[in-house]
Amino acid sequence: MGLTRVPGLLYGGDYNPEQWPEEVWAEDVRLMAEAGVTMVTVAVFAWSRLEPEPGAYDFGWLDRVLGLLHEHGIAADLATATATPPPWLVRRHPEVMPVDAAGTRLEFGSRQGYCPSSPVFREHAVRLATAMATRYGDHPALALWHVGNEYADHTLECFCPESARHFRAWLQARYGTVGGLNAAWGTSCWGQHYTGFDQVEPPRRAPGPVNPAQLLDWRRFCSDALLELFTAERDALRAVTPDVPVTTNFMSILHGLDYWAWAEAEDLVSDDAYPDPADPSSHMAVALSYDLMRSLKRRPWLLMESAPSAVSWREVNAPKPPGVMRLHSLQAVAHGADGVMFFQWRQARYGPEKFHSALVPHGGTATRGWRDTLRLGADLRRLAEVAGGHTSADVALVFGWDSWWGLEAPESMPSDRLRLKDLLLSWYAPLHARGIAVDLAPPGADLSGYRVVIVPNLYLCTAEQAEALAAVTGELVVGPFSGVVDEADQVHDGGAPGPLRDLLGVAVEEFWPLPDGLTQPLRHAGGGAGAARTWAEWLRPDQGTAVLARFEGGDLDGLPAITRKGNATYLGCLPADLTPVLDRVLAGVPAIAVPAGVEAVRRGRHLFLLNHTTDEQRITLPYPGRDLLTDTDLRGDAVLAPRDAVVLRIEGDT
Ligand SMILES: [Zn+2]
């Protein structure tokens, strides 16, 4: 069973026919059929064309587009078109435009021009979603609803009076009384004691650092406010078409939105991923985000947008060299995607994205871009049997947004060099290089199925989250500066690691952030030398807690750097090299040996080997099988051309 009623792996992209004369549409659908496109996303930015005047809909053109698609066997991921409110709505109700932290109301002329909390915007968006569902709910091309677009890309927060009212209501629901708010926010500090909710405002620009508890709740509120907006549209769609799945396209690992909560609210996870072709390690970072997408609902997901070649929004937009579009697409499938879609179908002639690559480039079908489009379509057809396949991982990385938001609060932390994405990547990169599958899991999740659980950082840790870690039966590794504060960003009694104190068998007496460029040498119990970078801690281990490494020299000379109690390893520093720690905890976890730059990913009964290097690579296959891309049997060694791939159906595996 695929993500939608469309069988096999989905292939397609954003289709914006409203930017083209109708004569072009016939060619579009003919080329889509030629390339093997199975689904396109329609009407994402089309509100002003669907409702040119208030309440007066013009569905005729979209009727014709959907009819053409259906005639050619192409399904529609139909957008609710609410990512871009039309000019008439903004001029009639200027208050729908968002206000920035300095108090400036933003102007029309881009996209996401809406206040997430505006009741006027919400009413109009829900009305349009209902109209779309009523008009197209029974359309045979309709396969998927696409609500909004890339929430929080431009508009994550709004500081207008309406947003302030919404924030106060959110706080009142959370804390009940203003006394509860004062206690949670620690308003006795700096004389911020409130006597009524009406005195509370969003964290606009202030003379100095803003209360970090207020900021944390603001982050939570902003994610929730947009989620409410999404949910309102979703409910309108479900009321009319309860059987059509609903998604919204995520933006990889985005700081602003708690995707654990968002994924629960949608039927399938879809993601937009734009690894930088100029960054030779970008395939590793994007693999982490793909594993997150697969983990969000523990189900296959959809790569909703990616770039066939260059994007248009970096300072320098490198194209994808030959082979990379295909390789990156296969990589998404390897990590659980049941389809690969692109922004966009036909390259625009105008607007901010006119230089963003597309499946049909400006130069038409006599281009390498179009040849890549055809080739990928053929390859995805060959991989149809991969759809629905699940990944089973032995290792989990624990991470959640509450802790991330708390960790990266500005101007109040021991060091602003602890960045959660960097910490995640520092663990993910060596696991990825060893060909070890990784799931991500939210704090508090049941982790009983994993042989190794790694918590790169859990600055904010509740008692319940600590209990979930204590229940881990495999190896547990906890990174530094964890268990520091509770859910209100207040330091746990007795200091770090707070509720993890007994589990880890160690107390943190003092944080010891290291200045940029300075390392603190350490020595492992086995004798090997190492170093900490960026962060260290003054640790006091309990009796019976083993010391796996000690600092050597410097201010922390002789103090424990890495400890172990039972199955729990604690890092009182950021080791420059995690190999000794990983070697110890990964003993017995199956790995796939591949050369550097080659990715090995198991999905169901298939093994993906992806050569991200520009050299030929020889790989000893861990299993014999049939390469679906070339339809040949392989055993022993496989030779991968530069930027080429093998997708092996493992012999004998069921
Ligand atoms: Zn607002």
XYZ file of C-alpha atoms and ligand atoms in Angstrom:
655
model
C 0.000 0.000 0.000
C 1.579 3.267 -1.119
C 1.187 6.698 0.368
C -1.706 7.449 -1.930
C -3.834 5.381 -4.281
C -1.046 5.766 -6.894
C 0.947 2.516 -7.112
C 4.760 2.318 -7.036
C 7.027 5.244 -6.280
C 5.539 8.679 -6.904
C 7.326 10.910 -9.384
C 6.535 14.488 -10.297
C 6.740 18.036 -9.067
C 5.010 21.322 -8.445
C 2.973 22.241 -11.479
C 1.999 25.882 -11.842
C -0.027 25.991 -15.076
C -1.462 29.384 -14.097
C 1.942 30.825 -15.054
C 1.600 29.579 -18.615
C -0.827 30.020 -21.531
C -3.158 27.079 -22.036
C -1.394 26.070 -25.253
C 1.550 24.981 -23.107
C -0.580 22.706 -20.929
C -1.086 20.112 -23.654
C 2.660 19.864 -24.079
C 3.105 19.686 -20.305
C 0.907 16.637 -19.848
C 2.399 14.948 -22.917
C 5.922 15.424 -21.523
C 4.814 14.316 -18.059
C 3.517 11.080 -19.520
C 6.750 10.651 -21.479
C 8.841 11.095 -18.322
C 6.716 8.722 -16.276
C 5.378 11.431 -13.980
C 2.636 9.982 -11.775
C 1.612 12.930 -9.585
C 1.957 16.701 -9.630
C 1.259 19.313 -6.991
C -1.210 21.868 -8.263
C -2.466 25.287 -7.133
C -0.018 25.949 -4.277
C 0.100 29.694 -4.986
C -3.130 30.031 -6.969
C -5.507 31.715 -4.504
C -5.601 35.021 -6.420
C -6.486 33.114 -9.588
C -9.040 30.825 -7.938
C -10.812 33.642 -6.087
C -10.006 36.843 -7.976
C -12.773 38.741 -6.163
C -14.103 38.038 -2.660
C -16.354 34.989 -2.809
C -16.280 34.855 -6.639
C -14.463 31.680 -7.613
C -12.906 30.931 -10.973
C -12.445 27.166 -11.005
C -12.750 26.780 -14.772
C -9.032 26.760 -15.491
C -8.284 24.320 -12.678
C -11.107 22.070 -13.904
C -9.366 21.933 -17.275
C -5.933 21.312 -15.730
C -7.168 18.449 -13.549
C -9.080 17.010 -16.499
C -5.935 17.044 -18.652
C -3.882 15.431 -15.903
C -6.422 12.698 -15.390
C -6.664 11.990 -19.126
C -2.917 11.342 -19.071
C -3.018 9.123 -16.002
C -1.428 11.701 -13.692
C -2.721 12.163 -10.154
C -3.022 15.499 -8.378
C -1.613 16.511 -5.036
C -4.063 19.361 -4.806
C -3.111 22.351 -2.697
C -5.606 24.396 -0.742
C -3.857 27.443 -2.273
C -3.696 29.272 1.043
C 0.054 29.946 1.144
C -0.464 33.260 -0.638
C -3.498 35.384 0.271
C -4.660 37.541 -2.652
C -4.221 41.333 -2.801
C -7.919 42.020 -2.237
C -7.842 40.216 1.113
C -4.785 42.135 2.273
C -6.178 45.518 1.146
C -9.569 44.884 2.752
C -8.018 43.550 5.926
C -4.515 44.973 6.305
C -4.387 43.305 9.712
C -3.860 39.882 8.097
C -0.271 40.848 7.233
C 2.325 39.813 9.820
C 4.184 42.283 12.053
C 7.874 41.807 12.823
C 9.562 42.024 16.226
C 10.345 45.705 15.710
C 6.631 46.438 15.179
C 6.702 46.920 11.387
C 3.743 45.506 9.507
C 5.078 43.707 6.427
C 3.846 44.594 2.954
C 2.189 42.522 0.248
C 4.319 41.328 -2.665
C 5.950 38.091 -1.572
C 4.379 35.000 -0.057
C 3.155 33.759 3.330
C 1.744 37.229 3.905
C -0.439 36.269 6.801
C -0.555 36.495 10.570
C -0.828 32.906 11.874
C -3.331 34.073 14.501
C -5.514 36.261 12.303
C -9.155 35.107 12.580
C -9.875 36.921 9.307
C -7.162 35.002 7.479
C -8.212 31.734 9.049
C -11.857 32.256 8.107
C -10.961 32.947 4.477
C -8.457 30.083 4.306
C -10.957 27.593 5.710
C -13.622 28.876 3.339
C -11.314 28.342 0.356
C -10.265 24.881 1.574
C -13.937 23.940 1.904
C -14.663 25.277 -1.573
C -11.751 23.257 -3.009
C -12.890 20.092 -1.240
C -16.473 20.578 -2.369
C -15.453 21.235 -5.962
C -12.814 18.516 -6.318
C -13.539 15.972 -3.593
C -14.883 13.478 -6.132
C -12.408 14.313 -8.898
C -10.726 11.128 -10.121
C -7.321 12.884 -10.285
C -7.357 13.858 -6.617
C -4.889 11.695 -4.644
C -3.637 13.930 -1.857
C -4.435 17.246 -0.161
C -1.551 19.677 0.236
C -2.357 22.244 2.931
C -0.512 25.574 2.836
C 3.131 25.417 1.863
C 6.363 25.242 3.846
C 4.857 26.625 7.045
C 7.264 28.951 8.864
C 9.546 29.387 5.871
C 8.945 33.145 5.878
C 6.259 33.615 8.516
C 6.940 31.794 11.757
C 5.994 34.524 14.189
C 3.921 37.650 14.262
C 3.964 40.386 16.882
C 0.658 42.102 16.073
C -2.068 42.756 18.690
C -4.054 39.747 17.447
C -1.046 37.466 17.937
C -0.553 38.968 21.392
C -4.180 38.146 22.279
C -3.706 34.606 20.971
C -0.466 34.205 22.943
C -2.191 35.334 26.157
C -5.026 32.847 25.590
C -2.453 30.100 24.975
C -0.665 31.027 28.217
C -3.915 31.148 30.167
C -4.796 27.652 28.929
C -1.330 26.407 29.912
C -1.001 28.040 33.338
C -4.570 28.757 34.436
C -3.694 31.704 36.641
C -1.293 34.575 36.390
C 0.329 33.152 39.528
C 1.061 29.980 37.582
C 2.579 32.062 34.813
C 4.742 34.030 37.266
C 6.005 30.820 38.834
C 6.808 29.202 35.474
C 8.463 32.260 34.047
C 10.430 33.048 37.199
C 9.272 36.643 37.066
C 10.837 37.425 40.426
C 13.996 37.812 38.374
C 14.446 41.341 37.042
C 11.151 42.473 38.567
C 8.778 41.042 35.951
C 5.957 39.972 38.290
C 2.668 40.205 36.337
C -0.662 40.941 38.014
C -2.832 40.152 34.979
C -2.553 38.283 31.678
C -3.404 41.548 29.930
C 0.104 42.784 30.828
C 1.794 39.958 28.919
C 3.078 40.626 25.414
C 5.026 38.643 22.825
C 8.811 39.019 23.157
C 9.192 42.063 20.956
C 12.476 43.944 20.881
C 13.412 44.828 24.450
C 16.305 46.815 25.952
C 18.252 43.689 26.892
C 17.967 39.897 27.037
C 14.345 38.727 27.180
C 13.199 36.262 29.859
C 14.256 32.872 28.396
C 11.155 31.137 29.822
C 9.008 33.680 27.975
C 11.001 33.004 24.802
C 10.598 29.243 25.215
C 6.837 29.572 25.566
C 6.803 31.917 22.577
C 8.583 29.256 20.486
C 6.027 26.679 21.626
C 3.181 29.056 20.940
C 4.413 29.965 17.435
C 4.622 26.287 16.452
C 1.166 25.669 17.944
C -0.420 28.753 16.349
C 0.621 27.673 12.855
C -0.419 24.115 13.649
C -3.885 25.398 14.591
C -4.063 27.117 11.235
C -3.061 23.907 9.464
C -5.502 21.869 11.537
C -8.383 24.226 10.743
C -7.858 23.645 7.014
C -7.309 19.920 7.516
C -10.596 19.610 9.388
C -12.424 21.478 6.631
C -11.011 19.026 4.078
C -11.746 15.955 6.193
C -15.347 17.074 6.685
C -15.881 16.776 2.926
C -13.318 14.129 1.897
C -12.586 11.921 4.927
C -10.795 9.351 2.748
C -8.293 11.621 1.000
C -4.968 11.843 2.874
C -3.768 15.278 4.012
C -0.172 16.488 4.140
C 1.826 19.674 4.329
C 5.400 19.919 3.123
C 7.965 20.112 5.931
C 11.349 21.815 5.598
C 13.830 19.184 6.781
C 15.016 19.835 10.344
C 13.443 23.219 10.936
C 14.015 25.060 14.196
C 10.644 26.814 14.232
C 8.158 23.931 14.141
C 7.840 20.911 16.399
C 7.482 18.309 13.672
C 6.767 15.542 16.195
C 3.517 17.346 16.987
C 2.880 18.357 13.385
C 3.344 14.850 12.013
C 0.663 13.576 14.373
C -1.776 16.034 12.844
C -1.315 14.902 9.237
C -1.898 11.648 7.374
C 1.469 11.386 5.693
C 4.781 13.148 6.095
C 6.186 15.038 3.156
C 9.380 17.053 3.052
C 11.242 19.608 0.998
C 14.994 19.038 0.879
C 17.584 21.214 -0.784
C 21.093 19.957 -0.014
C 23.714 22.344 -1.357
C 25.510 20.749 -4.330
C 28.547 22.897 -3.477
C 28.868 21.213 -0.059
C 30.549 17.810 -0.395
C 29.082 16.642 2.944
C 25.522 17.722 2.219
C 24.437 14.170 1.352
C 25.192 13.189 4.949
C 23.246 16.039 6.544
C 20.278 15.457 4.273
C 20.309 11.752 5.146
C 19.746 12.749 8.770
C 16.722 14.833 7.804
C 15.373 11.955 5.685
C 15.719 9.615 8.654
C 13.787 12.129 10.732
C 11.006 12.189 8.130
C 10.806 8.397 8.174
C 10.822 8.397 11.975
C 8.104 11.031 12.435
C 5.300 8.589 11.707
C 7.489 5.482 11.507
C 6.197 5.045 7.984
C 7.290 5.813 4.420
C 7.156 9.490 3.517
C 7.231 11.613 0.393
C 10.014 13.872 -0.859
C 7.636 16.623 -1.932
C 10.203 19.090 -3.216
C 13.813 18.951 -4.250
C 15.778 20.718 -6.961
C 16.600 18.994 -10.239
C 19.740 21.158 -10.325
C 20.363 24.636 -8.853
C 18.107 26.573 -6.490
C 17.691 30.343 -6.661
C 17.886 31.507 -3.071
C 21.482 30.916 -1.965
C 24.086 33.608 -2.486
C 25.742 31.327 -5.021
C 23.539 28.615 -6.488
C 25.634 25.664 -7.624
C 24.027 23.285 -10.110
C 23.911 19.554 -9.520
C 26.650 17.903 -11.617
C 25.598 15.060 -13.936
C 24.285 12.092 -11.988
C 23.606 13.943 -8.739
C 19.895 14.579 -9.300
C 19.405 10.845 -9.781
C 21.732 9.897 -6.928
C 20.070 12.273 -4.439
C 16.643 11.027 -5.492
C 17.621 7.406 -4.962
C 19.049 8.444 -1.593
C 15.644 9.733 -0.483
C 14.050 6.437 -1.533
C 16.754 4.542 0.341
C 15.832 6.466 3.493
C 12.148 5.639 3.240
C 10.636 7.993 0.668
C 7.886 6.446 -1.420
C 8.227 9.134 -4.038
C 10.449 11.870 -5.384
C 8.959 15.187 -6.408
C 10.593 18.403 -7.505
C 10.167 22.102 -7.472
C 9.123 22.536 -10.124
C 7.775 20.988 -13.329
C 8.445 23.775 -15.821
C 11.082 26.404 -15.125
C 9.473 29.800 -14.539
C 10.109 32.752 -16.821
C 9.434 35.332 -14.113
C 9.378 35.826 -10.369
C 11.964 35.177 -7.627
C 12.327 31.523 -8.673
C 12.885 32.026 -12.398
C 16.453 30.753 -12.080
C 15.458 27.797 -9.887
C 15.956 24.626 -11.910
C 12.995 22.545 -13.082
C 12.198 19.205 -14.661
C 11.577 21.052 -17.939
C 14.349 23.679 -18.152
C 14.085 27.013 -19.981
C 15.908 25.302 -22.835
C 13.182 22.673 -23.208
C 13.741 19.050 -24.075
C 17.088 19.409 -25.870
C 18.878 19.781 -22.523
C 20.768 17.586 -20.086
C 18.141 18.577 -17.530
C 15.364 16.965 -19.545
C 17.471 13.864 -20.173
C 17.932 13.615 -16.388
C 14.167 13.929 -15.952
C 13.563 11.023 -18.340
C 16.281 8.887 -16.805
C 15.014 9.293 -13.257
C 11.463 8.484 -14.287
C 12.671 5.232 -15.842
C 14.750 4.379 -12.768
C 11.879 4.997 -10.369
C 9.672 2.669 -12.413
C 12.350 -0.023 -12.041
C 12.240 0.482 -8.271
C 8.439 0.247 -7.920
C 8.694 -2.802 -5.642
C 10.629 -0.753 -3.071
C 7.505 1.280 -2.229
C 6.138 0.553 1.225
C 9.388 -1.032 2.420
C 10.304 -0.378 6.042
C 13.648 0.304 7.658
C 14.646 -1.403 10.836
C 17.210 0.476 12.888
C 19.228 -0.698 15.889
C 20.249 2.820 16.873
C 18.059 5.747 17.935
C 19.020 9.392 18.254
C 16.786 11.200 20.730
C 15.878 14.782 20.023
C 12.987 17.176 20.539
C 12.107 20.760 19.907
C 11.452 21.934 23.501
C 15.014 21.134 24.438
C 16.346 22.586 21.176
C 14.523 25.868 21.751
C 15.756 26.054 25.320
C 19.326 25.191 24.378
C 19.558 27.903 21.756
C 18.013 30.741 23.743
C 20.033 33.860 23.002
C 22.153 35.771 25.507
C 21.640 33.607 28.573
C 23.583 30.382 28.156
C 27.065 29.288 29.326
C 28.044 29.101 25.645
C 26.159 29.723 22.444
C 28.378 27.244 20.620
C 26.209 24.242 21.513
C 23.949 24.041 18.447
C 21.608 21.114 18.374
C 21.836 20.375 14.645
C 25.633 20.289 14.896
C 25.425 17.953 17.883
C 23.034 15.631 16.054
C 25.283 15.594 13.006
C 28.405 14.918 15.057
C 26.826 11.595 16.096
C 25.017 10.887 12.892
C 28.043 11.301 10.606
C 30.104 8.395 12.024
C 27.030 6.141 12.207
C 26.190 7.001 8.614
C 29.772 6.275 7.561
C 29.521 2.823 9.158
C 26.341 2.006 7.245
C 24.299 1.791 10.453
C 20.613 2.648 10.166
C 19.413 5.317 12.581
C 15.932 6.271 13.756
C 15.148 9.515 15.480
C 12.902 9.471 18.515
C 11.318 12.180 20.641
C 12.245 12.516 24.314
C 9.885 10.350 26.354
C 9.373 7.776 23.599
C 9.467 4.031 24.215
C 13.024 3.089 23.248
C 12.870 -0.563 24.217
C 13.449 -1.870 20.684
C 16.874 -0.262 20.244
C 20.262 -1.757 20.963
C 21.840 1.670 21.244
C 20.177 4.946 22.243
C 22.154 8.160 21.834
C 21.012 11.454 23.327
C 23.315 14.097 21.826
C 21.865 16.693 24.177
C 18.790 16.953 26.371
C 19.186 20.354 28.007
C 15.501 20.393 28.906
C 14.611 17.081 30.514
C 11.456 16.252 32.447
C 11.066 13.457 35.006
C 9.009 11.462 32.479
C 11.689 11.820 29.814
C 14.318 10.695 32.311
C 12.193 7.628 33.117
C 12.029 6.728 29.431
C 15.835 6.844 29.266
C 16.119 4.790 32.447
C 13.972 2.120 30.768
C 16.483 1.684 27.932
C 17.773 -1.877 28.028
C 20.468 -1.479 25.378
C 23.408 0.893 25.513
C 22.553 4.474 26.471
C 24.825 7.406 25.667
C 23.989 10.860 27.009
C 25.784 13.931 25.725
C 26.856 16.881 27.871
C 24.701 19.710 29.230
C 21.729 17.343 29.561
C 19.127 17.237 32.329
C 19.844 20.875 33.137
C 16.368 22.444 33.262
C 12.726 21.412 33.618
C 9.940 22.197 31.161
C 9.784 25.792 32.435
C 13.506 26.291 31.763
C 14.262 26.277 35.514
C 17.407 24.536 36.702
C 16.685 21.221 38.392
C 17.257 20.970 42.139
C 20.907 20.207 42.757
C 21.870 21.157 39.213
C 22.670 18.968 36.208
C 22.019 16.266 35.256
C 18.836 16.702 37.316
C 16.454 13.776 36.837
C 19.246 11.807 35.118
C 21.412 11.988 38.259
C 20.852 8.410 39.492
C 20.785 6.908 36.034
C 24.144 8.402 35.049
C 25.774 8.235 38.481
C 27.437 11.585 38.098
C 26.960 15.179 39.260
C 27.987 18.208 37.225
C 29.581 20.725 39.550
C 30.365 23.347 36.959
C 30.075 23.905 33.228
C 33.422 24.544 31.549
C 32.812 25.848 28.024
C 35.991 26.035 25.984
C 36.881 29.123 23.976
C 36.888 28.759 20.198
C 39.962 26.960 18.922
C 41.027 25.730 22.365
C 40.971 22.008 23.094
C 41.198 20.199 26.405
C 43.314 17.013 26.156
C 41.920 13.835 27.644
C 43.042 10.248 28.016
C 40.901 7.146 27.647
C 41.097 4.402 30.277
C 42.631 2.114 27.652
C 45.488 4.590 27.203
C 44.470 6.338 23.981
C 44.741 10.111 23.827
C 41.901 12.393 22.817
C 40.647 15.930 23.166
C 37.511 17.820 24.014
C 36.409 20.802 21.981
C 33.855 23.553 22.622
C 32.556 22.153 25.899
C 33.718 20.428 29.070
C 32.312 19.933 32.574
C 33.646 19.586 36.094
C 32.214 16.184 37.005
C 31.903 14.406 40.332
C 31.187 10.705 39.810
C 29.349 8.601 42.383
C 31.093 5.683 43.978
C 30.781 2.775 41.591
C 30.615 4.946 38.497
C 33.425 3.987 36.143
C 35.600 6.638 34.539
C 36.186 5.861 30.862
C 38.295 8.939 30.170
C 39.929 11.697 32.197
C 40.996 15.184 31.264
C 44.750 15.482 31.068
C 46.453 18.794 31.681
C 44.800 22.159 31.777
C 42.375 23.358 34.420
C 40.435 20.088 34.562
C 43.502 17.855 34.860
C 42.658 14.420 36.261
C 38.894 14.974 36.415
C 36.494 12.544 34.691
C 35.571 13.392 31.124
C 33.515 10.300 30.208
C 31.810 8.050 32.737
C 29.782 4.882 32.777
C 27.243 3.435 35.200
C 25.477 0.199 34.224
C 24.472 0.622 30.587
C 24.694 4.429 30.682
C 27.647 6.348 29.297
C 27.840 10.063 30.066
C 29.994 12.551 28.231
C 31.109 15.499 30.312
C 32.559 17.102 27.210
C 32.341 17.156 23.439
C 35.056 14.723 22.305
C 36.679 15.772 19.054
C 36.555 12.119 18.011
C 33.623 9.930 19.016
C 35.194 6.722 17.697
C 36.245 5.261 21.081
C 32.754 5.815 22.506
C 31.039 4.414 19.425
C 33.348 1.410 19.165
C 32.371 0.457 22.699
C 28.596 0.865 22.434
C 28.180 -0.395 18.871
C 29.851 -3.744 19.514
C 27.623 -6.355 17.899
C 25.468 -3.895 15.949
C 25.466 -4.963 12.289
C 27.287 -2.492 10.067
C 27.998 -2.440 6.341
C 31.604 -1.701 5.446
C 31.829 0.758 2.566
C 34.509 3.174 1.355
C 34.310 6.801 2.510
C 31.704 8.710 0.532
C 29.720 5.603 -0.285
C 26.412 5.233 1.484
C 24.927 1.834 2.308
C 21.265 1.834 3.316
C 19.047 -1.160 3.904
C 15.316 -0.702 3.291
C 13.133 -3.776 3.624
C 14.585 -6.466 1.388
C 16.610 -3.947 -0.601
C 20.123 -2.624 -0.129
C 20.971 0.759 -1.611
C 24.625 1.503 -2.375
C 25.148 5.129 -3.310
C 28.498 6.416 -4.523
C 28.637 10.106 -3.596
C 32.261 10.388 -4.714
C 33.664 11.321 -8.107
C 35.764 8.132 -8.188
C 34.919 4.598 -9.133
C 34.350 2.493 -5.985
C 34.619 -1.221 -5.402
C 32.359 -2.639 -2.698
C 32.163 -6.115 -1.280
C 28.479 -6.933 -1.220
C 27.252 -8.201 2.144
C 24.592 -10.216 0.299
C 24.132 -11.403 -3.270
C 21.111 -10.129 -5.135
C 19.690 -8.507 -8.207
C 20.441 -4.875 -9.054
C 17.057 -3.434 -9.988
C 18.596 -0.485 -11.839
C 20.508 -2.638 -14.332
C 18.483 -5.835 -13.944
C 21.601 -7.912 -13.365
C 22.584 -10.417 -10.689
C 25.429 -9.294 -8.459
C 27.518 -11.217 -5.960
C 30.960 -10.771 -4.494
C 32.275 -7.350 -5.436
C 30.319 -4.578 -7.123
C 31.968 -1.708 -8.958
C 30.151 1.619 -8.764
C 30.925 4.320 -11.302
C 31.283 7.887 -9.928
C 27.906 9.128 -8.587
C 26.272 5.856 -9.536
C 24.107 3.559 -7.459
C 23.073 -0.046 -7.006
C 19.706 -1.063 -5.622
C 19.998 -4.690 -4.672
C 17.017 -6.941 -4.087
C 18.613 -9.224 -1.558
C 18.581 -12.836 -2.649
C 16.528 -15.186 -0.544
C 15.339 -12.413 1.764
C 11.644 -12.238 2.453
Zn -0.267 38.606 14.175
